[in-house]
Short mmCIF file of C-alpha atoms in Angstrom, two decimals:
data_model
loop_
_atom_site.label_atom_id
_atom_site.label_comp_id
_atom_site.label_asym_id
_atom_site.label_seq_id
_atom_site.Cartn_x
_atom_site.Cartn_y
_atom_site.Cartn_z
CA MET T 1 72.79 163.67 114.77
CA GLY T 2 70.07 166.29 114.80
CA ASP T 3 67.94 164.10 117.06
CA ASP T 4 70.82 163.31 119.40
CA ALA T 5 69.97 165.06 122.66
CA TRP T 6 73.47 164.36 124.00
CA ALA T 7 75.41 165.67 121.01
CA ALA T 8 75.98 169.11 122.49
CA LEU T 9 76.98 167.65 125.87
CA ALA T 10 79.12 164.70 124.75
CA GLY T 11 82.39 166.58 124.81
CA HIS T 12 81.86 168.09 128.24
CA PHE T 13 80.55 164.84 129.66
CA ALA T 14 83.18 162.50 128.24
CA ASP T 15 86.24 164.73 128.10
CA ASP T 16 85.78 167.02 131.09
CA ALA T 17 83.49 165.47 133.71
CA TYR T 18 85.04 162.01 133.67
CA GLU T 19 88.60 163.30 133.44
CA SER T 20 88.17 165.46 136.55
CA VAL T 21 89.28 164.19 139.96
CA LYS T 22 85.63 163.60 140.81
CA GLY T 23 85.05 161.64 137.62
CA ARG T 24 88.13 159.49 138.08
CA VAL T 25 87.20 158.79 141.71
CA ARG T 26 83.68 157.73 140.70
CA THR T 27 85.02 155.33 138.08
CA GLN T 28 87.52 153.76 140.48
CA VAL T 29 85.06 153.40 143.35
CA LEU T 30 82.32 151.87 141.20
CA HIS T 31 84.81 149.53 139.54
CA ARG T 32 85.99 148.24 142.91
CA GLN T 33 82.42 147.84 144.16
CA LEU T 34 81.46 145.96 140.99
CA LEU T 35 84.33 143.50 141.17
CA ALA T 36 83.02 142.27 144.53
CA HIS T 37 79.88 140.98 142.76
CA LEU T 38 80.79 140.13 139.16
CA PRO T 39 81.52 136.58 138.08
CA ALA T 40 85.04 135.96 136.89
CA ALA T 41 86.16 137.15 133.46
CA PRO T 42 85.45 136.52 130.63
CA ALA T 43 81.83 136.93 131.76
CA THR T 44 79.55 139.04 129.55
CA VAL T 45 78.62 142.60 130.54
CA LEU T 46 75.96 144.87 129.04
CA ASP T 47 76.43 148.56 129.87
CA VAL T 48 73.08 150.30 129.25
CA GLY T 49 73.58 154.00 128.67
CA GLY T 50 77.30 153.26 128.70
CA GLY T 51 78.24 156.53 127.01
CA ALA T 52 81.95 156.82 126.27
CA GLY T 53 82.78 153.55 128.03
CA HIS T 54 84.39 154.99 131.14
CA GLN T 55 82.86 152.32 133.38
CA SER T 56 82.90 149.35 131.02
CA PHE T 57 86.32 149.75 129.35
CA PRO T 58 88.15 148.99 132.63
CA LEU T 59 86.11 145.78 132.77
CA ALA T 60 87.16 144.94 129.22
CA ARG T 61 90.78 145.52 130.23
CA ALA T 62 90.18 143.06 133.07
CA GLY T 63 89.07 140.44 130.53
CA TYR T 64 85.29 140.86 130.44
CA ASP T 65 83.27 140.69 127.21
CA VAL T 66 81.56 144.10 127.09
CA THR T 67 78.65 145.47 125.05
CA VAL T 68 78.08 149.23 125.31
CA LEU T 69 74.50 150.24 124.52
CA ASP T 70 73.68 153.94 124.18
CA SER T 71 71.08 156.02 122.34
CA SER T 72 73.54 158.82 121.49
CA PRO T 73 75.64 158.50 118.33
CA ALA T 74 77.87 161.29 119.66
CA MET T 75 78.57 159.40 122.88
CA LEU T 76 79.27 156.18 120.99
CA ASP T 77 81.68 158.08 118.73
CA LYS T 78 83.47 159.25 121.87
CA ALA T 79 83.62 155.65 123.06
CA ARG T 80 85.08 154.39 119.80
CA ALA T 81 87.70 157.13 119.87
CA ARG T 82 88.72 156.07 123.39
CA LEU T 83 88.88 152.37 122.55
CA SER T 84 92.46 151.10 122.86
CA PRO T 85 93.71 148.36 120.52
CA GLY T 86 94.21 145.93 123.38
CA ILE T 87 90.48 145.60 124.10
CA ARG T 88 88.90 146.05 120.65
CA ASP T 89 88.02 142.37 120.38
CA ARG T 90 86.23 142.45 123.75
CA VAL T 91 83.99 145.50 123.18
CA ALA T 92 80.88 145.80 120.98
CA PHE T 93 78.62 148.82 120.46
CA VAL T 94 74.84 148.99 120.06
CA GLU T 95 72.96 152.21 119.29
CA ALA T 96 69.60 152.02 121.09
CA ASP T 97 67.78 153.49 124.06
CA GLY T 98 67.53 151.61 127.31
CA GLU T 99 63.77 151.12 127.05
CA HIS T 100 64.39 148.80 124.07
CA ALA T 101 67.57 147.14 125.27
CA GLU T 102 66.34 143.55 125.10
CA GLU T 103 65.23 143.92 121.49
CA ALA T 104 68.39 145.81 120.54
CA VAL T 105 70.66 142.99 121.74
CA GLY T 106 68.50 140.35 120.07
CA GLY T 107 67.25 138.79 123.29
CA ARG T 108 70.76 137.95 124.47
CA ARG T 109 71.21 137.45 128.22
CA PHE T 110 74.26 138.81 130.05
CA ASP T 111 76.12 137.80 133.20
CA ALA T 112 76.00 141.43 134.35
CA VAL T 113 73.90 144.41 133.28
CA LEU T 114 75.05 147.90 134.26
CA CYS T 115 73.10 151.16 134.23
CA HIS T 116 75.13 153.97 135.77
CA GLY T 117 74.10 157.62 135.71
CA VAL T 118 71.14 157.07 133.39
CA LEU T 119 67.90 156.86 135.41
CA GLY T 120 68.22 160.45 136.60
CA TYR T 121 67.66 161.73 133.07
CA LEU T 122 64.41 159.78 132.65
CA GLU T 123 60.93 160.79 133.80
CA ARG T 124 60.30 157.30 135.18
CA PRO T 125 62.80 154.57 136.05
CA GLU T 126 60.43 151.62 135.65
CA PRO T 127 60.70 150.90 131.90
CA VAL T 128 64.49 150.83 131.89
CA VAL T 129 64.76 148.89 135.15
CA GLU T 130 62.48 146.24 133.64
CA GLN T 131 64.77 145.99 130.61
CA LEU T 132 67.87 145.68 132.78
CA CYS T 133 66.30 142.76 134.61
CA ARG T 134 65.14 141.09 131.41
CA CYS T 135 68.63 141.31 129.88
CA ALA T 136 70.26 139.66 132.89
CA ALA T 137 70.89 135.92 132.74
CA ALA T 138 69.75 133.64 135.53
CA GLY T 139 72.03 134.33 138.47
CA GLY T 140 73.28 137.45 136.72
CA VAL T 141 74.10 140.79 138.32
CA VAL T 142 72.14 144.02 137.83
CA SER T 143 74.06 147.16 138.82
CA ILE T 144 72.39 150.59 139.03
CA MET T 145 73.98 153.90 139.99
CA THR T 146 71.70 156.91 140.34
CA GLY T 147 71.05 160.07 142.34
CA ASN T 148 70.23 159.79 146.03
CA ALA T 149 66.88 161.46 146.75
CA HIS T 150 67.61 161.39 150.49
CA ALA T 151 70.50 163.85 150.08
CA MET T 152 68.97 166.44 147.76
CA ALA T 153 69.34 169.35 150.18
CA VAL T 154 73.11 169.09 150.58
CA ARG T 155 74.21 170.57 147.25
CA PRO T 156 72.10 173.78 147.42
CA ALA T 157 73.08 174.22 151.07
CA LEU T 158 76.79 174.00 150.25
CA GLU T 159 76.23 176.48 147.44
CA ARG T 160 74.50 178.75 149.99
CA ARG T 161 71.18 178.62 148.13
CA TRP T 162 69.20 178.41 151.33
CA GLU T 163 65.67 178.66 149.93
CA ASP T 164 66.48 175.95 147.40
CA ALA T 165 67.97 173.81 150.15
CA LEU T 166 64.82 174.10 152.24
CA ALA T 167 62.66 173.09 149.28
CA ALA T 168 64.99 170.21 148.39
CA PHE T 169 64.15 168.24 151.54
CA ASP T 170 60.88 167.25 149.85
CA ALA T 171 62.10 167.20 146.24
CA ASP T 172 63.54 164.57 143.93
CA THR T 173 64.43 166.80 140.97
CA GLU T 174 67.01 169.52 140.32
CA ILE T 175 69.04 171.10 137.54
CA GLY T 176 72.11 168.90 137.41
CA VAL T 177 75.74 169.83 136.97
CA LEU T 178 75.40 169.52 133.17
CA GLY T 179 72.66 172.17 133.22
CA VAL T 180 69.79 169.80 132.39
CA PRO T 181 66.93 168.61 134.64
CA THR T 182 67.70 165.48 136.64
CA ARG T 183 65.69 163.26 138.96
CA ALA T 184 66.82 161.23 141.97
CA ASP T 185 65.71 157.86 143.34
CA THR T 186 65.83 155.99 146.64
CA VAL T 187 67.37 152.64 147.46
CA GLU T 188 64.02 151.48 148.81
CA GLU T 189 62.05 152.30 145.66
CA LEU T 190 64.57 150.80 143.24
CA SER T 191 64.92 147.70 145.40
CA GLY T 192 61.16 147.23 145.09
CA LEU T 193 61.35 147.54 141.31
CA LEU T 194 64.14 144.97 141.13
CA ARG T 195 62.20 142.49 143.25
CA HIS T 196 59.16 142.96 141.02
CA HIS T 197 61.29 141.62 138.15
CA ASP T 198 62.85 138.68 140.01
CA VAL T 199 66.09 140.43 140.91
CA GLU T 200 66.96 140.37 144.60
CA PRO T 201 68.91 143.36 145.94
CA VAL T 202 72.21 142.16 147.40
CA ARG T 203 74.06 145.28 148.54
CA TRP T 204 74.00 149.03 148.13
CA TYR T 205 76.82 151.54 148.41
CA GLY T 206 77.31 155.26 148.50
CA VAL T 207 79.33 156.98 145.79
CA TRP T 208 80.67 160.54 145.78
CA LEU T 209 80.52 161.78 149.34
CA PHE T 210 83.50 163.93 150.31
CA VAL T 211 84.87 164.74 146.85
CA ASP T 212 81.47 165.82 145.55
CA TRP T 213 80.46 167.94 148.51
CA LEU T 214 83.91 169.57 148.67
CA GLY T 215 83.49 170.66 145.06
CA PHE T 216 80.08 172.20 145.65
CA GLY T 217 81.49 173.97 148.70
CA GLY T 218 84.17 175.60 146.56
CA THR T 219 87.17 173.42 147.50
CA GLU T 220 89.15 171.84 144.66
CA VAL T 221 90.76 168.47 145.31
CA ASP T 222 94.41 168.13 144.28
CA PRO T 223 94.64 165.65 141.35
CA ALA T 224 97.68 164.15 143.04
CA ASP T 225 95.36 163.00 145.84
CA ALA T 226 92.95 161.12 143.54
CA GLU T 227 94.06 157.63 144.62
CA ARG T 228 93.83 158.47 148.32
CA VAL T 229 90.47 160.18 147.82
CA ALA T 230 89.17 157.06 146.04
CA ALA T 231 90.28 154.88 148.98
CA VAL T 232 88.44 157.12 151.45
CA GLU T 233 85.33 157.26 149.24
CA PHE T 234 85.31 153.47 148.92
CA GLU T 235 85.32 153.03 152.69
CA ALA T 236 82.64 155.70 153.19
CA GLY T 237 80.50 154.10 150.51
CA ARG T 238 80.17 150.82 152.38
CA ARG T 239 79.64 152.18 155.90
CA ASP T 240 76.72 153.78 157.71
CA PRO T 241 75.96 156.61 158.19
CA TYR T 242 78.30 157.84 155.46
CA ARG T 243 76.82 155.97 152.51
CA GLY T 244 73.38 157.47 153.14
CA LEU T 245 74.83 160.97 152.71
CA SER T 246 76.39 160.29 149.32
CA ARG T 247 75.07 162.27 146.40
CA VAL T 248 74.56 159.08 144.39
CA PHE T 249 74.16 155.45 145.37
CA HIS T 250 75.07 152.13 143.78
CA LEU T 251 72.56 149.28 144.08
CA VAL T 252 73.54 145.72 143.15
CA GLY T 253 71.05 142.89 142.68
CA ARG T 254 71.14 139.30 141.49
CA LYS T 255 68.56 137.63 139.25
CA ALA T 256 66.84 134.55 140.60
#
């Protein structure tokens, strides 16, 4: 575990961030967006950088055959601890980093390959995006969720860090909410990478608009409102101009 960069953050990430209103809203919104593109269960799903299984376990409960791939033993331990008996036979775990995903799964091809909240922690997205595309079966779905470089100035502005906000208009990096450096992408750039690997972008959505910016502005959302917030976020995420202002975006492609 000494080489596990996520060991110290696993508890905060899995137990706190995802259990917050914001975390629950993100999971619900992404799940609903995904279901519009996934083939019917029991299709196979590979979740690259799947962490504690917050995004893929709901798919397993819906009948999908899920493989969670993550480089962090601590995060995989969190996932195993969260695994309910009803889905144990539909979830497998692989310890590996995303840049070696194809080798780690033995060349297996999946009906859907997910990579949510991972690219922002990498210096370059290209190696992992290539692996996502290679692991997708013909006609399979590739789903990527990552930071929106077009909205970098909003967070520091809401936190009243005006000099940082001014600099952020031309930046794609920041210190993220977990206290570690993160990098953002654009829909245009990632769409180009997908096309380079025979995956055609189908649709993109915004994720985390109102609930995220409210938090950075100092307003806490009532947990009792989580379902209604998720409904509003889902609508904002599929409409212009709202989706372009979201802190993160969700890009879905299909392999030729």
